[in-house]
mmCIF file of C-alpha atoms in Angstrom:
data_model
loop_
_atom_site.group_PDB
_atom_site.id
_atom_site.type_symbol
_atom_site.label_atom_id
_atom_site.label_comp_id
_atom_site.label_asym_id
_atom_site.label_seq_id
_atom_site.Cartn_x
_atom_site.Cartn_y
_atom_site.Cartn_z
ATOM 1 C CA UNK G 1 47.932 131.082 89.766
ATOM 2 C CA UNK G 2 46.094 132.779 87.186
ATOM 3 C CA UNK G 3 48.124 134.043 83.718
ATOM 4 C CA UNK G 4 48.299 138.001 85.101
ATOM 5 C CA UNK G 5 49.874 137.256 88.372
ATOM 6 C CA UNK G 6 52.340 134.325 86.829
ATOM 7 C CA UNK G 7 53.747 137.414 83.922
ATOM 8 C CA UNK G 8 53.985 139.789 86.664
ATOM 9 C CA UNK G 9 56.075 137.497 88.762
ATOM 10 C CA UNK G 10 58.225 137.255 85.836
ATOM 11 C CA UNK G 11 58.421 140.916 85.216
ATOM 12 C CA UNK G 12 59.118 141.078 89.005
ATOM 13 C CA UNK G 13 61.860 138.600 88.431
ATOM 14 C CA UNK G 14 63.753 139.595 86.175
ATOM 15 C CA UNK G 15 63.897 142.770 87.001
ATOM 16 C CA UNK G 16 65.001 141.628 90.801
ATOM 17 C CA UNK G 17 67.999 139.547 89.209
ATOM 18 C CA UNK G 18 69.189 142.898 87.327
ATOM 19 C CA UNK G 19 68.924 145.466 90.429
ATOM 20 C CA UNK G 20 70.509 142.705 92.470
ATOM 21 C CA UNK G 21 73.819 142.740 90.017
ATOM 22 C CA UNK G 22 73.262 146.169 89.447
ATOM 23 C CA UNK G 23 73.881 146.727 93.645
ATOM 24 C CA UNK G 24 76.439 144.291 93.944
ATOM 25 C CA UNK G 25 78.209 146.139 91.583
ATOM 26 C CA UNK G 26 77.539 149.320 92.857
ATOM 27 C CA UNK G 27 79.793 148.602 96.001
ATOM 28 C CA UNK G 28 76.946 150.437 97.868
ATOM 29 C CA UNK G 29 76.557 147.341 100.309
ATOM 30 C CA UNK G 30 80.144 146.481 102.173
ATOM 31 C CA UNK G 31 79.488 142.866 102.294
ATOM 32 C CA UNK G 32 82.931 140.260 103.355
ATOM 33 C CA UNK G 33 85.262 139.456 101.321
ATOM 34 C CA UNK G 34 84.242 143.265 100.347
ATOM 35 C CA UNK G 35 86.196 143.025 96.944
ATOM 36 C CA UNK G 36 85.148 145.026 94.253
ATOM 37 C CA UNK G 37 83.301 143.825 90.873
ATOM 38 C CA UNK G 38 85.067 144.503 87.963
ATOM 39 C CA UNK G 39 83.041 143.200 85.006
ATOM 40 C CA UNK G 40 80.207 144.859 83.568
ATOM 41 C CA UNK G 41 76.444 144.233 84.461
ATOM 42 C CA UNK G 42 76.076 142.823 81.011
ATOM 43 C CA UNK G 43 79.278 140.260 81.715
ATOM 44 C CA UNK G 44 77.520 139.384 85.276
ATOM 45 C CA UNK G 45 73.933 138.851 83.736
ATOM 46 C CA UNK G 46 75.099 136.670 81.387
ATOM 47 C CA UNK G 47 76.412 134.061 83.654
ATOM 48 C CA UNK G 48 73.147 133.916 85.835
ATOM 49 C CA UNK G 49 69.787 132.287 85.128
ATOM 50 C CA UNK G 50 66.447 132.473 86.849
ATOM 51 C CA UNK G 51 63.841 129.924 86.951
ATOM 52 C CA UNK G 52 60.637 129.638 88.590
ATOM 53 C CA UNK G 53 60.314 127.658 91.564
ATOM 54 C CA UNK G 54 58.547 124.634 91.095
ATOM 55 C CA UNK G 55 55.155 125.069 93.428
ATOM 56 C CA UNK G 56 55.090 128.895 93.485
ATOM 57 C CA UNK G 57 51.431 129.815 94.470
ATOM 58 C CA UNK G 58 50.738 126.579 95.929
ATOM 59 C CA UNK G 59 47.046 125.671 97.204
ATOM 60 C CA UNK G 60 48.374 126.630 100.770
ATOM 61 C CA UNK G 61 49.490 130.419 100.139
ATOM 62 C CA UNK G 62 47.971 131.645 96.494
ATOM 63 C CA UNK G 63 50.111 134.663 97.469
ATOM 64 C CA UNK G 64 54.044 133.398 97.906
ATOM 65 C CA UNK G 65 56.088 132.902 94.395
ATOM 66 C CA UNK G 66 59.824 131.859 94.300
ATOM 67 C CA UNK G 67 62.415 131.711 91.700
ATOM 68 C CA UNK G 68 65.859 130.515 91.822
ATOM 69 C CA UNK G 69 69.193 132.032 90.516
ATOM 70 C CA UNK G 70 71.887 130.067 89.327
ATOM 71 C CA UNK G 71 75.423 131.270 87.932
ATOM 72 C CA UNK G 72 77.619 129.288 85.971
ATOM 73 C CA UNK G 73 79.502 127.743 88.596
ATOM 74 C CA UNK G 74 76.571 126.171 90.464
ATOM 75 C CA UNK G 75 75.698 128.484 93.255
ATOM 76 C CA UNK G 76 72.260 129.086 93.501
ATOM 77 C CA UNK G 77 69.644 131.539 95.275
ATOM 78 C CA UNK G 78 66.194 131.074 96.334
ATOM 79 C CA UNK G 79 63.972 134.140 96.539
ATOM 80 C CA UNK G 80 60.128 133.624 97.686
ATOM 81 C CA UNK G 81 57.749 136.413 97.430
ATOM 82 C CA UNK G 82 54.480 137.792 98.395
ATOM 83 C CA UNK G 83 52.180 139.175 96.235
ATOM 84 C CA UNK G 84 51.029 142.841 97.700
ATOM 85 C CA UNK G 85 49.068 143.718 94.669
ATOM 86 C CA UNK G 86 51.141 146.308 93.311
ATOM 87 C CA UNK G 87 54.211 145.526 95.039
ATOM 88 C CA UNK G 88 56.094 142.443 96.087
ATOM 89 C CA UNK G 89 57.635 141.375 99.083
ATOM 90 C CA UNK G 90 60.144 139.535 100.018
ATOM 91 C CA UNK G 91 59.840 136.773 102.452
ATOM 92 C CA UNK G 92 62.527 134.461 102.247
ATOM 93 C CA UNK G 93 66.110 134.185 100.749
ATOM 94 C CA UNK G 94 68.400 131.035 101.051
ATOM 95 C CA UNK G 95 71.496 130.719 99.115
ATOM 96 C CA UNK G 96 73.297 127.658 98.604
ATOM 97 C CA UNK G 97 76.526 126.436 101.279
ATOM 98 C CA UNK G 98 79.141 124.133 101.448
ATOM 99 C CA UNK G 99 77.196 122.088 103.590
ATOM 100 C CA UNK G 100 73.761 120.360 102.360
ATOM 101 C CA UNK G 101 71.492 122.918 104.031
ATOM 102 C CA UNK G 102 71.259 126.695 102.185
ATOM 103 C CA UNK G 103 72.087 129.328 104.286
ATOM 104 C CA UNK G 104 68.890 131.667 105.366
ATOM 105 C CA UNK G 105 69.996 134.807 104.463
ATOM 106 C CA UNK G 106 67.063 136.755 106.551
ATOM 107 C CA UNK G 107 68.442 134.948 109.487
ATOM 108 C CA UNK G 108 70.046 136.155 112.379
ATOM 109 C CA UNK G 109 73.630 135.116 111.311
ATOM 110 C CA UNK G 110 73.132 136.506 108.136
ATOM 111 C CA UNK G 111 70.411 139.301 108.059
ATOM 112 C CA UNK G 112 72.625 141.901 109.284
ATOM 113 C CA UNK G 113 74.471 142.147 105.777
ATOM 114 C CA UNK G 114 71.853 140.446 103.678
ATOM 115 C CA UNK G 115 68.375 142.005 104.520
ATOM 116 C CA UNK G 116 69.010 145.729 104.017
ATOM 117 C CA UNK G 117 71.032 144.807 100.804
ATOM 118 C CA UNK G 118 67.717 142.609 99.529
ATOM 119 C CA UNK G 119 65.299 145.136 100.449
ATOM 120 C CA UNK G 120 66.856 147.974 98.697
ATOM 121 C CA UNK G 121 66.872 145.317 95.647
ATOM 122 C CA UNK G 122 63.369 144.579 96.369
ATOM 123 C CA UNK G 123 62.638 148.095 96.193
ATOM 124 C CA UNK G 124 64.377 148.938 93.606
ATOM 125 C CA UNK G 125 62.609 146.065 91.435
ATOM 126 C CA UNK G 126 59.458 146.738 92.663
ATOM 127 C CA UNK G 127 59.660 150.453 90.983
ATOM 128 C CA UNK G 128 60.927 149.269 87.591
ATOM 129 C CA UNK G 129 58.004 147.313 87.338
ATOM 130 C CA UNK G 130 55.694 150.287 87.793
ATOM 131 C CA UNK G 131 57.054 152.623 85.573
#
């Protein structure tokens, strides 16, 4: 991966963490247990970290960078990416269960909650990167 694509992934990133805390807070998504989130954006961000994923932009798809989320009490989320040029898209979201396998959060269980919630992130990340 070349140094342009790797700091616009990061960009990307970061900016995808925010807009997800920023609509989970929002209350815009009616998600179970549906309670609502009473600290701050500031107070959420600073118990989550992102990290790239180690083999983003593999030899086998030069095109499909993850990063993982982690909050202070261990649960995790992994986000892989496309690279669209000026826009990226997301292709796969797992977050971590009580069981050893994640739960696929694009997947039919899951999707119908999780996927428009993630895409209006995605969107929503995408255009603070091209301002």
């Amino acid at each position: 991966m070349n140094s342009t694509t790797h700091s616009r992934f990061e960009l990307f990133a970061e900016a995808f963490v925010r807009k997800y805390w920023e609509t989970v807070k929002s209350g815009d998504f009616s998600m179970p247990p549906d309670e609502p989130v009473e600290e701050t954006i500031e107070e959420l961000l600073s118990k989550i970290s992102h990290q790239m994923e180690p083999g983003s932009a593999s030899v086998h798809d030069a095109h499909l960078f993850a990063f993982r989320m982690t909050n202070t009490h261990g649960d995790w989320w992994l986000f892989t990416f496309r690279d669209k040029g000026q826009a990226w898209e997301l292709v796969g979201a797992f977050a971590r269960s009580d069981t050893q396998t994640p739960h696929d959060l694009l997947d039919s269980v899951y999707s119908r909650y999780f996927e428009p919630f993630l895409r209006h992130v995605e969107r929503a990340a995408n255009d603070a990167i091209s301002i």
